[in-house]
Structures are given as C-alpha cells and as structure tokens.
mmCIF file of C-alpha atoms in Angstrom:
data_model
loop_
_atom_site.group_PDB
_atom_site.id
_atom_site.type_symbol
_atom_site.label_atom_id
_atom_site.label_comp_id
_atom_site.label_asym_id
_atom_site.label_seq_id
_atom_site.Cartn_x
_atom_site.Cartn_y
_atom_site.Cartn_z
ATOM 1 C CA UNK A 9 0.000 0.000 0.000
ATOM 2 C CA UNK A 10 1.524 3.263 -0.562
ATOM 3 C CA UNK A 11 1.415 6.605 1.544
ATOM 4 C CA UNK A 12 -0.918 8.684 -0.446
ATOM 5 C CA UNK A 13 -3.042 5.400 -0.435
ATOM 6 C CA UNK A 14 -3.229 4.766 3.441
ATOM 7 C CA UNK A 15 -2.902 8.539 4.105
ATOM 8 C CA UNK A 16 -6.682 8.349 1.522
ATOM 9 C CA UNK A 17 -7.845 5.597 2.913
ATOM 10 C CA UNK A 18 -7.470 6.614 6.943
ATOM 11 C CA UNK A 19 -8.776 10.222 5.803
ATOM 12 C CA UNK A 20 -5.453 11.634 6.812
ATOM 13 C CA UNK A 21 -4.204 15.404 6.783
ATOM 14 C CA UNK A 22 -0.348 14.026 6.733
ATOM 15 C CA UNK A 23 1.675 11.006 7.192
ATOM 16 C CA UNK A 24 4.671 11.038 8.846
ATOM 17 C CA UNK A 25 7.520 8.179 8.295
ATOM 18 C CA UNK A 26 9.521 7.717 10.891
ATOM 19 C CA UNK A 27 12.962 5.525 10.409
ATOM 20 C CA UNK A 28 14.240 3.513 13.733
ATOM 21 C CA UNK A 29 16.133 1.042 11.874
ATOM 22 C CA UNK A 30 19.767 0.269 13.390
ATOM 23 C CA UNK A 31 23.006 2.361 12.969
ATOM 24 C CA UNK A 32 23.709 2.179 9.233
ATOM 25 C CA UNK A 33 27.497 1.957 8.247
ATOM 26 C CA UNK A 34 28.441 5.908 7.740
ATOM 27 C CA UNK A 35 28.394 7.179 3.930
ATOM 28 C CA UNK A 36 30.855 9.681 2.684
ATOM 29 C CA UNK A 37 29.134 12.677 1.769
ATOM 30 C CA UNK A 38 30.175 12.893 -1.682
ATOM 31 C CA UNK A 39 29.823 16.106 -4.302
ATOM 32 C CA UNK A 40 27.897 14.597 -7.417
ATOM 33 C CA UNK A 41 25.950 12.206 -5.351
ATOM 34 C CA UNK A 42 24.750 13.447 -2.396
ATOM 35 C CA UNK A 43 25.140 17.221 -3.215
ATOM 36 C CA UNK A 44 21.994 18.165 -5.524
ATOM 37 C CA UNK A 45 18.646 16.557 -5.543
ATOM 38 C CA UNK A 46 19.138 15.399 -9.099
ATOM 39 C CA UNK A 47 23.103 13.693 -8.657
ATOM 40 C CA UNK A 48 21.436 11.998 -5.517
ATOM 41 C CA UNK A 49 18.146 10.621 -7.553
ATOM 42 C CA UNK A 50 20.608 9.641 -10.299
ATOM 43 C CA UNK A 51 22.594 8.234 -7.420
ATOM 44 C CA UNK A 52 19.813 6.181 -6.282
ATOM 45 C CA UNK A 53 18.637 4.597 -9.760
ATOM 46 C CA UNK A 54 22.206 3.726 -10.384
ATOM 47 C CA UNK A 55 22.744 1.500 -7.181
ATOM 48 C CA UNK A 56 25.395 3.690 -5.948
ATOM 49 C CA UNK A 57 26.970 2.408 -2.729
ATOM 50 C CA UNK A 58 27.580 5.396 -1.037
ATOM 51 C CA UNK A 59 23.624 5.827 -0.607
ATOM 52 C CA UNK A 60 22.828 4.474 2.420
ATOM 53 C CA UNK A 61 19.810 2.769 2.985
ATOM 54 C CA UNK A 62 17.822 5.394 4.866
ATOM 55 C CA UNK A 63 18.595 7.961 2.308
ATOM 56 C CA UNK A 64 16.677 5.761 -0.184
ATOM 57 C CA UNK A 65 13.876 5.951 2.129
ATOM 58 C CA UNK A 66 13.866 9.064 3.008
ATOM 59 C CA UNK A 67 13.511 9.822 -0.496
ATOM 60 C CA UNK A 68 10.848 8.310 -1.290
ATOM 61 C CA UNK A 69 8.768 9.215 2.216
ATOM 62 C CA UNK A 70 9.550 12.664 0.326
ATOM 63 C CA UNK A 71 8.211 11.827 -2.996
ATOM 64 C CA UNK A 72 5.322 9.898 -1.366
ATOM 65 C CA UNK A 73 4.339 13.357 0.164
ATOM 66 C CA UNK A 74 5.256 12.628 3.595
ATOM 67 C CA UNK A 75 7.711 14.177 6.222
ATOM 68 C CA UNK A 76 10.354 12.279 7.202
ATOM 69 C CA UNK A 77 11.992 11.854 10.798
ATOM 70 C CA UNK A 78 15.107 10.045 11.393
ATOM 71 C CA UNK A 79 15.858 8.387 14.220
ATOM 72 C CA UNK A 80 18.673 6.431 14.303
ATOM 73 C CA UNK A 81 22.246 8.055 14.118
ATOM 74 C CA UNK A 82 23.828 8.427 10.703
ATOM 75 C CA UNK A 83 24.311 11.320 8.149
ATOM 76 C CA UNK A 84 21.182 10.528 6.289
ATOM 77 C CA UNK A 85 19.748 13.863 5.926
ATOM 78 C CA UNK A 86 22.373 15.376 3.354
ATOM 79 C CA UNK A 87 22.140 18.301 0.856
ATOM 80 C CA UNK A 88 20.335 16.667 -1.860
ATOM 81 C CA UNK A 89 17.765 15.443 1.017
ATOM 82 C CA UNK A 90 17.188 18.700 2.494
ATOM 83 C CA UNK A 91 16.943 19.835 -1.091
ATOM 84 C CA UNK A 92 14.185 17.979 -2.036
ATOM 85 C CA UNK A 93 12.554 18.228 1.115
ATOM 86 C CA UNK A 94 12.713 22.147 0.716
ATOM 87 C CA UNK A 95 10.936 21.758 -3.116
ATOM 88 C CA UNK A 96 8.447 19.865 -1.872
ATOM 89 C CA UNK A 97 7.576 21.591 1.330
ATOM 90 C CA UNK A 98 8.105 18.834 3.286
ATOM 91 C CA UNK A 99 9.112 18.678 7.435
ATOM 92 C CA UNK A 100 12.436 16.652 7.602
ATOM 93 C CA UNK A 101 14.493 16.742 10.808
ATOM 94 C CA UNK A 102 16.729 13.957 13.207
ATOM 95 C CA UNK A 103 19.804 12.468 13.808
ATOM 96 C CA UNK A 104 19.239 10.108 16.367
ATOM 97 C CA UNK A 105 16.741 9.784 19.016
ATOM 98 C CA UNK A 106 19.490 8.561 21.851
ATOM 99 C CA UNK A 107 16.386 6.327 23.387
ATOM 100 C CA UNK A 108 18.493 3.451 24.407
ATOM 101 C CA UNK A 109 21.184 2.768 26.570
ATOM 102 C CA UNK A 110 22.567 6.047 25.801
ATOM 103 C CA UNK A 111 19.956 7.783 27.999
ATOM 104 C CA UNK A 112 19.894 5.267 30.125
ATOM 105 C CA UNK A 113 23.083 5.352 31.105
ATOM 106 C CA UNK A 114 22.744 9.765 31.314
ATOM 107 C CA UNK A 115 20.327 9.905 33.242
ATOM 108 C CA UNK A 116 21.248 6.891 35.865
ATOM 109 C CA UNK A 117 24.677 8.900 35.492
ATOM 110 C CA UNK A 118 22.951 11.989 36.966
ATOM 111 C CA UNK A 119 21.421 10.205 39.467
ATOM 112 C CA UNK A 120 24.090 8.981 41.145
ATOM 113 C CA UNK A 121 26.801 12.029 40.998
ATOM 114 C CA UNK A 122 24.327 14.216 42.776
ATOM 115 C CA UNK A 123 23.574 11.142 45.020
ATOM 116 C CA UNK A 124 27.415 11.912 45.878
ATOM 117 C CA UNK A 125 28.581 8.669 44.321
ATOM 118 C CA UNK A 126 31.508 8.969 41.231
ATOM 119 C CA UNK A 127 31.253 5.942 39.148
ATOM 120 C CA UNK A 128 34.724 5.391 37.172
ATOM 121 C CA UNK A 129 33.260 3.380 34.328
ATOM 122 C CA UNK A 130 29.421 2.014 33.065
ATOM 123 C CA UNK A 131 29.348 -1.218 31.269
ATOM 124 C CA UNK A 132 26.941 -2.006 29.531
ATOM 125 C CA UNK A 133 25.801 -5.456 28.338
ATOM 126 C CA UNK A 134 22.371 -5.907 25.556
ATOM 127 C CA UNK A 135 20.897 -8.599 26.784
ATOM 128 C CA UNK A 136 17.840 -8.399 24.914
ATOM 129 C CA UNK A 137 19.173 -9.962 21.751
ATOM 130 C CA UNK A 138 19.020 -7.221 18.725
ATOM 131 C CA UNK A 139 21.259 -6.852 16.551
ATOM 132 C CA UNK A 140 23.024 -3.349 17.728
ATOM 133 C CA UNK A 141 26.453 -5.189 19.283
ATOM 134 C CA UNK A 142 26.914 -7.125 15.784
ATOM 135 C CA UNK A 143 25.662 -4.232 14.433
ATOM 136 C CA UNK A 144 27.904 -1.403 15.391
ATOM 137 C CA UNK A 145 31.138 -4.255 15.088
ATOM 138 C CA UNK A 146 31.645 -2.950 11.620
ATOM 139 C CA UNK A 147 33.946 0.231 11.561
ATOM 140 C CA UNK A 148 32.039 2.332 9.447
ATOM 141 C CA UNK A 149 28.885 1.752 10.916
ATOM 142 C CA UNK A 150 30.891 2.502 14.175
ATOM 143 C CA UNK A 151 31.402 5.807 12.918
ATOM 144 C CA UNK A 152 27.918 6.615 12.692
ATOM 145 C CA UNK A 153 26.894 6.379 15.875
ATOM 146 C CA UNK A 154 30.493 7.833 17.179
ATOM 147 C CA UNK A 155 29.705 10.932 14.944
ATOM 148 C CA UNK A 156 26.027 11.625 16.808
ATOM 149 C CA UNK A 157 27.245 10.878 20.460
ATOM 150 C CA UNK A 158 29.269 14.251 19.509
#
C-alpha cells in the first residue's frame, strides 16, 4: 500500500515516516551524489553504494508526500535530502533519538553524581538480543553512531 493510499484511505491530513532502523554503516558525503537533488536521484537509480539505505527511504517518504523523521544516528539527511525536502515543502528533521542505553546510562549517570557517588566506568551489556552489538562491530557503521554521540 503506498502513503498517499493509506494517508486516503485513513482520511489523513499528513503522514509522517519515521525511520528507527539500526546504525547504518556511515556514507561519505560525496559532491555529485549526495550534493543536488538530481546527482542523488541519479545516485539512487544507479545502485550507488555510497547511498545508504535510509537515504533511499527518506527519499521516497519525500516523494510519497510525507515528512520524514530520522531516528537512528547516521548522516542521512544530506544536501540533496534537504533539497528535495525544501521543493516539496516537506518537514524533515533527526539524527538520532538517543532512546536506548545512551539515555539510560545519562540519566542513571545523573542520578548517582548528585547522590554523591563517582562511578569510574558504566558497562553495559544488551541482553535483549538485537542486533546493535553485531551491528555497530563494523567500523564504518561505528562511525555513525560515534559521529552523533558528539
């Protein structure tokens, strides 16, 4: 079902997509593809490997009509993105929501300075079985996440 077909269907003003997906392996942000709207939709159609996967989809959440939110920490929302997203009049915005362990760890953090207590390290362990350990193994997917913890 597309967008504009749900969004019809439901009687919708808007539809707004959302991406959660894991930390993508960081792309280089590269003049003629990501740069323009048109070398980054003549990125796309050619396969090019330095288009991630949630540029793709942001893309066409765009061209679907729809804003588009990212939520997981990579460089997804590049020139050619924002671009588009500016021709179309559509809402764009996100780099990561920092909902997992990441706040988790801040705000236990907090808690226990002003609780007078200095903690030299925090460990953490995912015990609930995703993928983000395997995940965030690879280097340049690494780099991702490194970049939005900045």
């Amino acid at each position: 079902m597309t967008s504009k077909r749900f969004k019809e269907e439901n009687e919708l003003d808007k539809v707004i997509v959302v991406w959660t997906a894991n930390t993508e392996r960081f792309c280089e942000e590269t003049d003629g593809i990501h740069d323009t709207e048109e070398n980054l939709l003549r990125a796309i159609s050619a396969g090019h490997l330095e288009v991630s996967p949630s540029q793709v989809f942001a893309v066409a959440s765009l061209l679907e009509g729809c804003s588009y939110i990212n939520g997981s920490p990579q460089n997804t929302l590049v020139p050619g993105i924002v671009e588009l997203a500016k021709r179309l009049g559509l809402f764009i915005a996100g780099d990561d929501f920092k909902s997992g362990q990441t706040k988790i760890k801040s705000v236990l953090m907090d808690f226990l300075v002003s609780a007078g207590i200095k903690p030299e390290a925090i460990v953490s362990y995912n015990h609930l079985g995703n993928n983000d350990g395997k995940n965030l193994s690879s280097k340049r997917q690494f780099r991702s996440k490194e970049i939005s913890k900045i």
